[in-house]
GROMACS .gro file of N, CA and C in nm:
model
  270
    1MET      N    1  -0.162  -0.727   0.507
    1MET     CA    2  -0.279  -0.653   0.545
    1MET      C    3  -0.271  -0.518   0.478
    2VAL      N    4  -0.383  -0.473   0.425
    2VAL     CA    5  -0.388  -0.344   0.357
    2VAL      C    6  -0.500  -0.260   0.419
    3GLU      N    7  -0.466  -0.138   0.453
    3GLU     CA    8  -0.564  -0.041   0.503
    3GLU      C    9  -0.572   0.072   0.402
    4ILE      N   10  -0.692   0.108   0.363
    4ILE     CA   11  -0.712   0.223   0.275
    4ILE      C   12  -0.754   0.339   0.362
    5ALA      N   13  -0.667   0.439   0.368
    5ALA     CA   14  -0.686   0.549   0.463
    5ALA      C   15  -0.718   0.679   0.392
    6LYS      N   16  -0.829   0.735   0.429
    6LYS     CA   17  -0.859   0.871   0.386
    6LYS      C   18  -0.872   0.958   0.511
    7THR      N   19  -0.965   0.923   0.597
    7THR     CA   20  -0.982   0.999   0.721
    7THR      C   21  -0.913   0.932   0.839
    8SER      N   22  -0.868   0.808   0.822
    8SER     CA   23  -0.810   0.732   0.933
    8SER      C   24  -0.659   0.714   0.920
    9PHE      N   25  -0.593   0.797   0.841
    9PHE     CA   26  -0.452   0.779   0.809
    9PHE      C   27  -0.363   0.764   0.933
   10LEU      N   28  -0.368   0.858   1.023
   10LEU     CA   29  -0.282   0.853   1.142
   10LEU      C   30  -0.317   0.734   1.232
   11TYR      N   31  -0.443   0.702   1.242
   11TYR     CA   32  -0.487   0.586   1.320
   11TYR      C   33  -0.432   0.458   1.259
   12ASP      N   34  -0.436   0.449   1.126
   12ASP     CA   35  -0.384   0.329   1.058
   12ASP      C   36  -0.233   0.316   1.074
   13LEU      N   37  -0.162   0.428   1.070
   13LEU     CA   38  -0.016   0.424   1.086
   13LEU      C   39   0.027   0.392   1.229
   14GLY      N   40  -0.053   0.430   1.325
   14GLY     CA   41  -0.015   0.411   1.465
   14GLY      C   42  -0.085   0.295   1.532
   15THR      N   43  -0.207   0.318   1.572
   15THR     CA   44  -0.281   0.220   1.653
   15THR      C   45  -0.301   0.088   1.580
   16LYS      N   46  -0.350   0.093   1.458
   16LYS     CA   47  -0.375  -0.033   1.387
   16LYS      C   48  -0.247  -0.111   1.362
   17ARG      N   49  -0.142  -0.040   1.327
   17ARG     CA   50  -0.014  -0.107   1.304
   17ARG      C   51   0.030  -0.181   1.430
   18SER      N   52   0.014  -0.117   1.545
   18SER     CA   53   0.053  -0.182   1.671
   18SER      C   54  -0.038  -0.300   1.705
   19LEU      N   55  -0.160  -0.300   1.655
   19LEU     CA   56  -0.250  -0.414   1.677
   19LEU      C   57  -0.212  -0.533   1.590
   20TYR      N   58  -0.163  -0.507   1.470
   20TYR     CA   59  -0.128  -0.616   1.378
   20TYR      C   60   0.005  -0.681   1.413
   21GLU      N   61   0.092  -0.608   1.476
   21GLU     CA   62   0.226  -0.658   1.507
   21GLU      C   63   0.223  -0.789   1.588
   22PRO      N   64   0.149  -0.798   1.699
   22PRO     CA   65   0.148  -0.924   1.774
   22PRO      C   66   0.079  -1.038   1.699
   23LEU      N   67   0.001  -1.005   1.596
   23LEU     CA   68  -0.063  -1.109   1.515
   23LEU      C   69   0.032  -1.165   1.410
   24GLU      N   70   0.151  -1.105   1.403
   24GLU     CA   71   0.257  -1.146   1.311
   24GLU      C   72   0.216  -1.138   1.165
   25ILE      N   73   0.145  -1.030   1.131
   25ILE     CA   74   0.112  -1.001   0.992
   25ILE      C   75   0.243  -0.961   0.924
   26LYS      N   76   0.284  -1.036   0.822
   26LYS     CA   77   0.418  -1.018   0.762
   26LYS      C   78   0.439  -0.882   0.698
   27GLU      N   79   0.338  -0.832   0.627
   27GLU     CA   80   0.347  -0.699   0.570
   27GLU      C   81   0.221  -0.622   0.600
   28TYR      N   82   0.237  -0.494   0.620
   28TYR     CA   83   0.126  -0.405   0.649
   28TYR      C   84   0.140  -0.282   0.560
   29TRP      N   85   0.038  -0.257   0.478
   29TRP     CA   86   0.040  -0.143   0.387
   29TRP      C   87  -0.070  -0.047   0.424
   30VAL      N   88  -0.039   0.081   0.422
   30VAL     CA   89  -0.140   0.185   0.441
   30VAL      C   90  -0.144   0.266   0.311
   31ILE      N   91  -0.260   0.266   0.247
   31ILE     CA   92  -0.277   0.341   0.124
   31ILE      C   93  -0.329   0.479   0.161
   32ASP      N   94  -0.246   0.579   0.137
   32ASP     CA   95  -0.280   0.718   0.164
   32ASP      C   96  -0.350   0.773   0.039
   33VAL      N   97  -0.482   0.771   0.042
   33VAL     CA   98  -0.562   0.811  -0.073
   33VAL      C   99  -0.539   0.956  -0.110
   34GLU      N  100  -0.528   1.042  -0.011
   34GLU     CA  101  -0.511   1.185  -0.036
   34GLU      C  102  -0.383   1.217  -0.111
   35ASN      N  103  -0.275   1.148  -0.080
   35ASN     CA  104  -0.144   1.178  -0.139
   35ASN      C  105  -0.097   1.074  -0.240
   36CYS      N  106  -0.184   0.979  -0.275
   36CYS     CA  107  -0.152   0.875  -0.374
   36CYS      C  108  -0.020   0.805  -0.342
   37GLN      N  109  -0.006   0.761  -0.219
   37GLN     CA  110   0.115   0.689  -0.181
   37GLN      C  111   0.080   0.569  -0.094
   38ILE      N  112   0.173   0.477  -0.090
   38ILE     CA  113   0.158   0.358  -0.007
   38ILE      C  114   0.274   0.355   0.091
   39ILE      N  115   0.240   0.348   0.219
   39ILE     CA  116   0.341   0.333   0.323
   39ILE      C  117   0.338   0.186   0.363
   40ALA      N  118   0.449   0.119   0.345
   40ALA     CA  119   0.453  -0.026   0.368
   40ALA      C  120   0.553  -0.062   0.476
   41TYR      N  121   0.519  -0.166   0.549
   41TYR     CA  122   0.603  -0.216   0.658
   41TYR      C  123   0.618  -0.366   0.645
   42THR      N  124   0.731  -0.416   0.687
   42THR     CA  125   0.752  -0.560   0.698
   42THR      C  126   0.783  -0.593   0.844
   43LEU      N  127   0.743  -0.709   0.886
   43LEU     CA  128   0.765  -0.750   1.025
   43LEU      C  129   0.905  -0.808   1.041
   44GLU      N  130   0.982  -0.748   1.127
   44GLU     CA  131   1.116  -0.795   1.162
   44GLU      C  132   1.111  -0.846   1.307
   45SER      N  133   1.222  -0.896   1.356
   45SER     CA  134   1.224  -0.951   1.492
   45SER      C  135   1.196  -0.844   1.597
   46ASP      N  136   1.229  -0.718   1.566
   46ASP     CA  137   1.207  -0.611   1.663
   46ASP      C  138   1.085  -0.524   1.629
   47GLY      N  139   0.997  -0.572   1.542
   47GLY     CA  140   0.875  -0.499   1.507
   47GLY      C  141   0.872  -0.461   1.361
   48TYR      N  142   0.777  -0.376   1.326
   48TYR     CA  143   0.760  -0.334   1.187
   48TYR      C  144   0.868  -0.234   1.146
   49CYS      N  145   0.920  -0.252   1.024
   49CYS     CA  146   1.017  -0.161   0.964
   49CYS      C  147   0.962  -0.115   0.830
   50ASN      N  148   0.980   0.013   0.800
   50ASN     CA  149   0.933   0.070   0.675
   50ASN      C  150   1.011   0.010   0.557
   51ILE      N  151   0.939  -0.021   0.448
   51ILE     CA  152   1.002  -0.077   0.327
   51ILE      C  153   0.959   0.002   0.205
   52LYS      N  154   1.039  -0.003   0.100
   52LYS     CA  155   1.007   0.062  -0.028
   52LYS      C  156   0.959  -0.037  -0.132
   53SER      N  157   0.989  -0.167  -0.112
   53SER     CA  158   0.940  -0.270  -0.203
   53SER      C  159   0.894  -0.390  -0.120
   54SER      N  160   0.796  -0.458  -0.171
   54SER     CA  161   0.736  -0.570  -0.098
   54SER      C  162   0.830  -0.690  -0.093
   55ASN      N  163   0.832  -0.756   0.019
   55ASN     CA  164   0.906  -0.881   0.033
   55ASN      C  165   0.820  -1.000  -0.008
   56LEU      N  166   0.689  -0.979  -0.021
   56LEU     CA  167   0.596  -1.087  -0.054
   56LEU      C  168   0.562  -1.094  -0.202
   57PHE      N  169   0.575  -0.981  -0.272
   57PHE     CA  170   0.542  -0.976  -0.414
   57PHE      C  171   0.666  -0.933  -0.491
   58SER      N  172   0.687  -0.997  -0.605
   58SER     CA  173   0.804  -0.962  -0.686
   58SER      C  174   0.780  -0.833  -0.764
   59GLY      N  175   0.887  -0.776  -0.810
   59GLY     CA  176   0.877  -0.654  -0.889
   59GLY      C  177   0.852  -0.531  -0.804
   60SER      N  178   0.813  -0.427  -0.871
   60SER     CA  179   0.792  -0.300  -0.803
   60SER      C  180   0.643  -0.274  -0.783
   61ILE      N  181   0.576  -0.367  -0.718
   61ILE     CA  182   0.430  -0.359  -0.699
   61ILE      C  183   0.387  -0.231  -0.631
   62LEU      N  184   0.459  -0.186  -0.531
   62LEU     CA  185   0.420  -0.065  -0.459
   62LEU      C  186   0.424   0.057  -0.551
   63ALA      N  187   0.529   0.069  -0.630
   63ALA     CA  188   0.540   0.181  -0.723
   63ALA      C  189   0.431   0.175  -0.829
   64ILE      N  190   0.400   0.057  -0.878
   64ILE     CA  191   0.294   0.041  -0.978
   64ILE      C  192   0.159   0.082  -0.919
   65LEU      N  193   0.132   0.038  -0.798
   65LEU     CA  194   0.004   0.073  -0.735
   65LEU      C  195  -0.005   0.223  -0.706
   66GLU      N  196   0.105   0.283  -0.665
   66GLU     CA  197   0.105   0.428  -0.643
   66GLU      C  198   0.078   0.503  -0.773
   67GLU      N  199   0.137   0.456  -0.881
   67GLU     CA  200   0.113   0.521  -1.010
   67GLU      C  201  -0.032   0.505  -1.053
   68ALA      N  202  -0.089   0.387  -1.027
   68ALA     CA  203  -0.231   0.365  -1.059
   68ALA      C  204  -0.321   0.458  -0.978
   69LEU      N  205  -0.287   0.479  -0.851
   69LEU     CA  206  -0.363   0.574  -0.770
   69LEU      C  207  -0.360   0.713  -0.831
   70SER      N  208  -0.242   0.754  -0.873
   70SER     CA  209  -0.227   0.885  -0.933
   70SER      C  210  -0.303   0.895  -1.065
   71LYS      N  211  -0.292   0.792  -1.148
   71LYS     CA  212  -0.362   0.791  -1.277
   71LYS      C  213  -0.513   0.796  -1.256
   72SER      N  214  -0.561   0.731  -1.151
   72SER     CA  215  -0.706   0.725  -1.128
   72SER      C  216  -0.765   0.863  -1.099
   73ARG      N  217  -0.682   0.958  -1.062
   73ARG     CA  218  -0.730   1.094  -1.037
   73ARG      C  219  -0.746   1.174  -1.166
   74HIS      N  220  -0.677   1.131  -1.272
   74HIS     CA  221  -0.675   1.207  -1.396
   74HIS      C  222  -0.742   1.134  -1.513
   75LYS      N  223  -0.761   1.005  -1.499
   75LYS     CA  224  -0.821   0.925  -1.606
   75LYS      C  225  -0.941   0.850  -1.551
   76ASP      N  226  -1.025   0.802  -1.641
   76ASP     CA  227  -1.138   0.725  -1.591
   76ASP      C  228  -1.092   0.587  -1.543
   77GLN      N  229  -1.174   0.523  -1.466
   77GLN     CA  230  -1.138   0.397  -1.402
   77GLN      C  231  -1.106   0.288  -1.503
   78SER      N  232  -1.173   0.289  -1.617
   78SER     CA  233  -1.150   0.188  -1.720
   78SER      C  234  -1.007   0.199  -1.775
   79ASN      N  235  -0.964   0.321  -1.806
   79ASN     CA  236  -0.827   0.341  -1.857
   79ASN      C  237  -0.723   0.303  -1.753
   80THR      N  238  -0.748   0.341  -1.630
   80THR     CA  239  -0.655   0.307  -1.522
   80THR      C  240  -0.648   0.157  -1.502
   81GLY      N  241  -0.762   0.091  -1.504
   81GLY     CA  242  -0.767  -0.055  -1.490
   81GLY      C  243  -0.693  -0.126  -1.602
   82GLN      N  244  -0.710  -0.077  -1.725
   82GLN     CA  245  -0.639  -0.136  -1.839
   82GLN      C  246  -0.489  -0.118  -1.824
   83TRP      N  247  -0.447   0.001  -1.785
   83TRP     CA  248  -0.304   0.027  -1.766
   83TRP      C  249  -0.248  -0.066  -1.657
   84LEU      N  250  -0.321  -0.080  -1.549
   84LEU     CA  251  -0.276  -0.164  -1.438
   84LEU      C  252  -0.261  -0.309  -1.481
   85MET      N  253  -0.357  -0.359  -1.559
   85MET     CA  254  -0.349  -0.498  -1.606
   85MET      C  255  -0.226  -0.518  -1.695
   86THR      N  256  -0.193  -0.421  -1.779
   86THR     CA  257  -0.074  -0.435  -1.863
   86THR      C  258   0.053  -0.439  -1.779
   87GLN      N  259   0.054  -0.363  -1.669
   87GLN     CA  260   0.171  -0.364  -1.580
   87GLN      C  261   0.188  -0.500  -1.513
   88PHE      N  262   0.077  -0.561  -1.475
   88PHE     CA  263   0.083  -0.690  -1.407
   88PHE      C  264   0.120  -0.804  -1.504
   89GLN      N  265   0.095  -0.783  -1.630
   89GLN     CA  266   0.126  -0.887  -1.730
   89GLN      C  267   0.271  -0.884  -1.774
   90LYS      N  268   0.344  -0.781  -1.737
   90LYS     CA  269   0.486  -0.771  -1.777
   90LYS      C  270   0.571  -0.869  -1.701
   0.00000   0.00000   0.00000
């Protein structure tokens, strides 16, 4: 599950995360648009735990997506999209 947070950041980190936990959503990502970062969680037996890399996707997908967020602030969407596609093709 992915939430894109601009004005709802704290709500997404707290309330929404606690709503997804009983639904057994394996990973929960909150994209912090303001700070170009992704806060990711994986579901463990005792609840959600913060992670730095995805357990569902190989490679460094979270770091790549964070870099794309940052690039999108300084480059046009076409250049950012092209860069992102090259990263996924590696």
